[in-house]
């Protein structure tokens, strides 16, 4: 679906690359060009194919949306950095390589950690911030993500299911169908799909998250960006209490916690969340 040749469906977004600092970054873009773009920061182990089209498409109706592969992930070259801070430096390099002086950020999970580190270092770059399924540097129990992740990958492997069904959703009557629907939506793009993250890259990302969880907190009281924070009420990966922690630390932030949902609460409740995100980013 496109009007005047503007692609507004993520499944049809063209794959592009840009070179910066010796790295070729793979990205996709859609929506009308012009104005401040919304750059999407993706989760642990994720590639360009891991964004829910039910979140991306509504935002891309009126905004220039850019998703990208972190260094060493998917179709981006180089090796995966072993710290979240270095990932934020890469994100900065990527955004500047595209020629933008200001962006809005939509982030999920590890992407939210990267986004916070980016704002700490380059506050002038970010106009608005959406932090979903994430927590602050040094946040309680973030370092336990590693154990939870391996446990759920094992459970998923034994039952031949996608690990995200365990990691992102409650294993109950509401969560199971929501998980299946989400995993199906990620398959909507048929052509030009991205390469999976390597096992080595995945382990390096987990190491970076552990380090982030065990380090001194960043001062988020300096954040002046309007910030929207969202999560499910039962996040096993990045505990839901950390969203409340972020809300307390970032003044003028808005917090939404969805009932009976986990780490993927925004995907389970995409019909409620997408319009809120669109309205927030459109203000």
CSV table of N, CA, C and O in Angstrom, one decimal, residues 130-210:
chain,number,residue,atom,x,y,z
A,130,UNK,N,10.6,7.5,23.2
A,130,UNK,CA,9.7,6.4,23.6
A,130,UNK,C,10.5,5.3,24.1
A,130,UNK,O,11.4,4.7,23.4
A,131,UNK,N,10.3,4.9,25.4
A,131,UNK,CA,11.1,3.8,26.1
A,131,UNK,C,10.1,2.7,26.4
A,131,UNK,O,9.3,2.9,27.3
A,132,UNK,N,10.2,1.6,25.8
A,132,UNK,CA,9.3,0.5,26.1
A,132,UNK,C,10.0,-0.8,26.5
A,132,UNK,O,11.1,-1.1,26.0
A,133,UNK,N,9.5,-1.5,27.5
A,133,UNK,CA,10.1,-2.8,27.9
A,133,UNK,C,11.5,-2.6,28.3
A,133,UNK,O,12.3,-3.5,28.0
A,134,UNK,N,11.9,-1.5,29.0
A,134,UNK,CA,13.3,-1.3,29.3
A,134,UNK,C,13.5,-0.8,30.7
A,134,UNK,O,12.5,-0.7,31.5
A,135,UNK,N,14.7,-0.5,31.0
A,135,UNK,CA,15.0,0.0,32.4
A,135,UNK,C,16.3,0.8,32.4
A,135,UNK,O,17.0,0.9,31.4
A,136,UNK,N,16.6,1.5,33.5
A,136,UNK,CA,17.7,2.4,33.6
A,136,UNK,C,19.0,1.6,33.9
A,136,UNK,O,19.0,0.5,34.4
A,137,UNK,N,20.1,2.2,33.5
A,137,UNK,CA,21.5,1.7,33.8
A,137,UNK,C,21.6,1.4,35.3
A,137,UNK,O,21.2,2.3,36.1
A,138,UNK,N,22.1,0.3,35.7
A,138,UNK,CA,22.2,-0.1,37.1
A,138,UNK,C,20.8,-0.5,37.7
A,138,UNK,O,20.7,-0.6,38.9
A,139,UNK,N,19.8,-0.7,36.9
A,139,UNK,CA,18.5,-1.0,37.4
A,139,UNK,C,18.5,-2.4,38.0
A,139,UNK,O,19.1,-3.3,37.6
A,140,UNK,N,17.6,-2.5,39.1
A,140,UNK,CA,17.6,-3.7,39.8
A,140,UNK,C,17.2,-5.0,39.0
A,140,UNK,O,16.2,-4.9,38.2
A,141,UNK,N,18.0,-6.0,39.0
A,141,UNK,CA,17.8,-7.3,38.4
A,141,UNK,C,17.9,-7.3,36.8
A,141,UNK,O,17.6,-8.2,36.2
A,142,UNK,N,18.4,-6.2,36.3
A,142,UNK,CA,18.6,-6.2,34.8
A,142,UNK,C,19.6,-7.2,34.4
A,142,UNK,O,19.5,-7.9,33.4
A,143,UNK,N,20.6,-7.4,35.3
A,143,UNK,CA,21.7,-8.4,35.0
A,143,UNK,C,21.1,-9.9,35.0
A,143,UNK,O,21.8,-10.8,34.5
A,144,UNK,N,19.9,-10.1,35.5
A,144,UNK,CA,19.3,-11.4,35.5
A,144,UNK,C,18.7,-11.8,34.1
A,144,UNK,O,18.2,-12.9,33.9
A,145,UNK,N,18.7,-10.8,33.2
A,145,UNK,CA,18.1,-11.0,31.8
A,145,UNK,C,18.8,-12.2,31.2
A,145,UNK,O,18.1,-13.0,30.5
A,146,UNK,N,20.1,-12.4,31.4
A,146,UNK,CA,20.8,-13.4,30.8
A,146,UNK,C,20.3,-14.8,31.1
A,146,UNK,O,20.0,-15.6,30.2
A,147,UNK,N,20.1,-15.1,32.4
A,147,UNK,CA,19.6,-16.4,32.9
A,147,UNK,C,18.2,-16.6,32.3
A,147,UNK,O,17.9,-17.7,31.9
A,148,UNK,N,17.3,-15.6,32.4
A,148,UNK,CA,15.9,-15.7,31.9
A,148,UNK,C,15.9,-16.0,30.5
A,148,UNK,O,15.2,-16.9,30.0
A,149,UNK,N,16.8,-15.3,29.7
A,149,UNK,CA,16.8,-15.5,28.3
A,149,UNK,C,17.2,-17.0,27.9
A,149,UNK,O,16.5,-17.6,27.1
A,150,UNK,N,18.3,-17.5,28.5
A,150,UNK,CA,18.7,-18.8,28.2
A,150,UNK,C,17.7,-19.8,28.6
A,150,UNK,O,17.4,-20.8,27.9
A,151,UNK,N,17.0,-19.6,29.7
A,151,UNK,CA,16.0,-20.5,30.2
A,151,UNK,C,14.9,-20.6,29.2
A,151,UNK,O,14.4,-21.7,28.9
A,152,UNK,N,14.4,-19.5,28.8
A,152,UNK,CA,13.3,-19.4,27.8
A,152,UNK,C,13.7,-20.0,26.4
A,152,UNK,O,12.8,-20.5,25.7
A,153,UNK,N,14.9,-19.7,26.0
A,153,UNK,CA,15.3,-20.3,24.7
A,153,UNK,C,15.3,-21.8,24.8
A,153,UNK,O,14.9,-22.5,23.9
A,154,UNK,N,15.7,-22.3,25.9
A,154,UNK,CA,15.7,-23.8,26.1
A,154,UNK,C,14.3,-24.3,26.1
A,154,UNK,O,14.0,-25.3,25.4
A,155,UNK,N,13.4,-23.6,26.8
A,155,UNK,CA,12.0,-24.1,26.8
A,155,UNK,C,11.4,-24.0,25.4
A,155,UNK,O,10.6,-24.9,25.0
A,156,UNK,N,11.7,-23.0,24.7
A,156,UNK,CA,11.2,-22.8,23.3
A,156,UNK,C,11.7,-23.9,22.4
A,156,UNK,O,11.0,-24.5,21.6
A,157,UNK,N,13.0,-24.2,22.5
A,157,UNK,CA,13.6,-25.2,21.7
A,157,UNK,C,13.0,-26.5,21.9
A,157,UNK,O,12.7,-27.3,21.0
A,158,UNK,N,12.8,-26.9,23.2
A,158,UNK,CA,12.2,-28.2,23.5
A,158,UNK,C,10.7,-28.3,22.9
A,158,UNK,O,10.3,-29.4,22.6
A,159,UNK,N,10.0,-27.2,22.8
A,159,UNK,CA,8.6,-27.3,22.3
A,159,UNK,C,8.5,-26.8,20.9
A,159,UNK,O,7.5,-26.6,20.3
A,160,UNK,N,9.7,-26.5,20.2
A,160,UNK,CA,9.8,-26.1,18.8
A,160,UNK,C,9.0,-24.8,18.6
A,160,UNK,O,8.3,-24.6,17.6
A,161,UNK,N,9.1,-23.9,19.6
A,161,UNK,CA,8.4,-22.6,19.4
A,161,UNK,C,9.4,-21.5,19.3
A,161,UNK,O,10.6,-21.7,19.6
A,162,UNK,N,8.9,-20.3,19.0
A,162,UNK,CA,9.8,-19.1,18.9
A,162,UNK,C,10.1,-18.7,20.4
A,162,UNK,O,9.1,-18.5,21.1
A,163,UNK,N,11.4,-18.5,20.7
A,163,UNK,CA,11.7,-18.0,22.1
A,163,UNK,C,10.9,-16.8,22.5
A,163,UNK,O,10.6,-16.6,23.7
A,164,UNK,N,10.6,-15.9,21.6
A,164,UNK,CA,9.8,-14.7,21.9
A,164,UNK,C,8.5,-15.0,22.5
A,164,UNK,O,7.9,-14.2,23.3
A,165,UNK,N,7.9,-16.1,22.2
A,165,UNK,CA,6.6,-16.5,22.7
A,165,UNK,C,6.7,-16.7,24.2
A,165,UNK,O,5.7,-16.4,25.0
A,166,UNK,N,7.9,-17.1,24.7
A,166,UNK,CA,8.1,-17.3,26.1
A,166,UNK,C,8.6,-16.0,26.8
A,166,UNK,O,8.2,-15.6,27.9
A,167,UNK,N,9.5,-15.3,26.1
A,167,UNK,CA,10.2,-14.2,26.6
A,167,UNK,C,9.3,-12.9,26.7
A,167,UNK,O,9.5,-12.1,27.6
A,168,UNK,N,8.4,-12.8,25.7
A,168,UNK,CA,7.7,-11.5,25.6
A,168,UNK,C,6.2,-11.6,26.1
A,168,UNK,O,5.6,-10.6,26.3
A,169,UNK,N,5.7,-12.8,26.3
A,169,UNK,CA,4.3,-12.9,26.6
A,169,UNK,C,4.0,-13.9,27.8
A,169,UNK,O,4.8,-14.8,28.0
A,170,UNK,N,3.0,-13.6,28.5
A,170,UNK,CA,2.6,-14.5,29.6
A,170,UNK,C,2.1,-15.9,29.0
A,170,UNK,O,1.5,-15.9,27.9
A,171,UNK,N,2.4,-17.0,29.7
A,171,UNK,CA,2.0,-18.3,29.2
A,171,UNK,C,0.6,-18.6,29.7
A,171,UNK,O,0.4,-19.5,30.5
A,172,UNK,N,-0.4,-17.8,29.3
A,172,UNK,CA,-1.7,-18.0,29.8
A,172,UNK,C,-2.7,-17.8,28.6
A,172,UNK,O,-2.3,-17.6,27.5
A,173,UNK,N,-4.0,-17.9,28.9
A,173,UNK,CA,-5.0,-17.8,27.9
A,173,UNK,C,-5.0,-16.5,27.1
A,173,UNK,O,-5.4,-16.5,25.9
A,174,UNK,N,-4.5,-15.5,27.7
A,174,UNK,CA,-4.4,-14.2,26.9
A,174,UNK,C,-3.1,-14.1,26.2
A,174,UNK,O,-3.0,-13.7,25.0
A,175,UNK,N,-2.1,-14.5,26.9
A,175,UNK,CA,-0.7,-14.4,26.3
A,175,UNK,C,-0.4,-15.3,25.2
A,175,UNK,O,0.3,-14.9,24.2
A,176,UNK,N,-0.8,-16.6,25.2
A,176,UNK,CA,-0.4,-17.5,24.2
A,176,UNK,C,-0.9,-17.1,22.8
A,176,UNK,O,-0.1,-17.1,21.8
A,177,UNK,N,-2.2,-16.8,22.7
A,177,UNK,CA,-2.7,-16.4,21.3
A,177,UNK,C,-2.0,-15.1,20.9
A,177,UNK,O,-1.7,-14.9,19.7
A,178,UNK,N,-1.8,-14.1,21.8
A,178,UNK,CA,-1.2,-12.9,21.5
A,178,UNK,C,0.3,-13.1,21.0
A,178,UNK,O,0.7,-12.5,20.0
A,179,UNK,N,0.9,-14.1,21.6
A,179,UNK,CA,2.3,-14.5,21.2
A,179,UNK,C,2.3,-15.0,19.8
A,179,UNK,O,3.1,-14.6,18.9
A,180,UNK,N,1.4,-16.0,19.5
A,180,UNK,CA,1.3,-16.6,18.2
A,180,UNK,C,1.0,-15.5,17.1
A,180,UNK,O,1.7,-15.5,16.0
A,181,UNK,N,0.1,-14.6,17.4
A,181,UNK,CA,-0.3,-13.6,16.4
A,181,UNK,C,0.9,-12.6,16.1
A,181,UNK,O,1.2,-12.3,15.0
A,182,UNK,N,1.7,-12.3,17.2
A,182,UNK,CA,2.9,-11.4,17.1
A,182,UNK,C,3.9,-12.1,16.2
A,182,UNK,O,4.4,-11.5,15.2
A,183,UNK,N,4.2,-13.4,16.4
A,183,UNK,CA,5.2,-14.1,15.7
A,183,UNK,C,4.8,-14.2,14.2
A,183,UNK,O,5.6,-14.1,13.3
A,184,UNK,N,3.5,-14.4,14.0
A,184,UNK,CA,3.0,-14.4,12.6
A,184,UNK,C,3.2,-13.1,11.9
A,184,UNK,O,3.6,-13.0,10.7
A,185,UNK,N,2.9,-12.0,12.6
A,185,UNK,CA,3.0,-10.6,12.0
A,185,UNK,C,4.5,-10.4,11.6
A,185,UNK,O,4.7,-9.7,10.6
A,186,UNK,N,5.4,-10.9,12.3
A,186,UNK,CA,6.8,-10.7,11.9
A,186,UNK,C,7.2,-11.4,10.6
A,186,UNK,O,8.3,-11.1,10.1
A,187,UNK,N,6.3,-12.3,10.2
A,187,UNK,CA,6.6,-13.0,8.9
A,187,UNK,C,5.9,-12.3,7.7
A,187,UNK,O,6.0,-12.8,6.6
A,188,UNK,N,5.3,-11.2,7.9
A,188,UNK,CA,4.5,-10.6,6.8
A,188,UNK,C,5.4,-10.1,5.7
A,188,UNK,O,5.0,-10.1,4.5
A,189,UNK,N,6.7,-9.7,6.0
A,189,UNK,CA,7.6,-9.4,4.9
A,189,UNK,C,8.1,-10.7,4.3
A,189,UNK,O,8.6,-11.5,4.9
A,190,UNK,N,7.9,-10.7,2.9
A,190,UNK,CA,8.3,-12.0,2.3
A,190,UNK,C,9.7,-11.9,1.6
A,190,UNK,O,10.5,-12.8,1.6
A,191,UNK,N,9.9,-10.7,1.0
A,191,UNK,CA,11.2,-10.5,0.2
A,191,UNK,C,12.2,-9.9,1.0
A,191,UNK,O,11.9,-9.2,2.0
A,192,UNK,N,13.5,-10.2,0.7
A,192,UNK,CA,14.6,-9.4,1.2
A,192,UNK,C,14.6,-9.4,2.7
A,192,UNK,O,14.8,-8.4,3.4
A,193,UNK,N,14.5,-10.6,3.3
A,193,UNK,CA,14.5,-10.7,4.8
A,193,UNK,C,16.0,-10.6,5.3
A,193,UNK,O,16.9,-10.8,4.6
A,194,UNK,N,16.1,-10.3,6.6
A,194,UNK,CA,17.4,-10.0,7.2
A,194,UNK,C,18.0,-11.3,7.7
A,194,UNK,O,17.3,-12.3,7.9
A,195,UNK,N,19.3,-11.3,7.8
A,195,UNK,CA,20.1,-12.5,8.4
A,195,UNK,C,19.9,-12.4,9.9
A,195,UNK,O,19.8,-11.4,10.5
A,196,UNK,N,19.8,-13.6,10.5
A,196,UNK,CA,19.7,-13.7,12.0
A,196,UNK,C,21.0,-13.3,12.6
A,196,UNK,O,22.1,-13.3,12.0
A,197,UNK,N,21.0,-12.9,13.9
A,197,UNK,CA,22.2,-12.5,14.6
A,197,UNK,C,23.0,-13.8,14.8
A,197,UNK,O,22.4,-14.9,14.9
A,198,UNK,N,24.3,-13.7,14.8
A,198,UNK,CA,25.1,-14.9,15.1
A,198,UNK,C,25.1,-15.2,16.6
A,198,UNK,O,24.8,-14.3,17.4
A,199,UNK,N,25.4,-16.4,16.9
A,199,UNK,CA,25.4,-16.8,18.3
A,199,UNK,C,26.4,-16.0,19.1
A,199,UNK,O,26.2,-15.5,20.2
A,200,UNK,N,27.6,-15.7,18.5
A,200,UNK,CA,28.6,-14.9,19.1
A,200,UNK,C,28.1,-13.5,19.4
A,200,UNK,O,28.3,-12.9,20.5
A,201,UNK,N,27.5,-12.9,18.4
A,201,UNK,CA,26.9,-11.6,18.6
A,201,UNK,C,25.9,-11.5,19.7
A,201,UNK,O,25.8,-10.6,20.5
A,202,UNK,N,25.0,-12.5,19.7
A,202,UNK,CA,24.0,-12.6,20.7
A,202,UNK,C,24.6,-12.7,22.1
A,202,UNK,O,24.2,-12.0,23.0
A,203,UNK,N,25.6,-13.5,22.3
A,203,UNK,CA,26.3,-13.6,23.6
A,203,UNK,C,27.0,-12.3,24.0
A,203,UNK,O,27.0,-12.0,25.2
A,204,UNK,N,27.5,-11.6,23.0
A,204,UNK,CA,28.2,-10.3,23.3
A,204,UNK,C,27.1,-9.3,23.8
A,204,UNK,O,27.4,-8.6,24.7
A,205,UNK,N,26.0,-9.3,23.1
A,205,UNK,CA,24.9,-8.4,23.6
A,205,UNK,C,24.4,-8.7,25.0
A,205,UNK,O,24.2,-7.8,25.8
A,206,UNK,N,24.3,-10.0,25.3
A,206,UNK,CA,23.9,-10.4,26.7
A,206,UNK,C,24.9,-9.9,27.7
A,206,UNK,O,24.6,-9.4,28.8
A,207,UNK,N,26.2,-10.0,27.3
A,207,UNK,CA,27.3,-9.6,28.2
A,207,UNK,C,27.2,-8.1,28.4
A,207,UNK,O,27.4,-7.6,29.5
A,208,UNK,N,26.9,-7.3,27.4
A,208,UNK,CA,26.7,-5.9,27.5
A,208,UNK,C,25.6,-5.5,28.4
A,208,UNK,O,25.7,-4.5,29.2
A,209,UNK,N,24.5,-6.2,28.3
A,209,UNK,CA,23.3,-6.0,29.1
A,209,UNK,C,23.6,-6.2,30.6
A,209,UNK,O,23.3,-5.5,31.5
A,210,UNK,N,24.4,-7.3,30.8
A,210,UNK,CA,24.8,-7.7,32.2
A,210,UNK,C,25.6,-6.5,32.8
A,210,UNK,O,25.4,-6.1,33.9
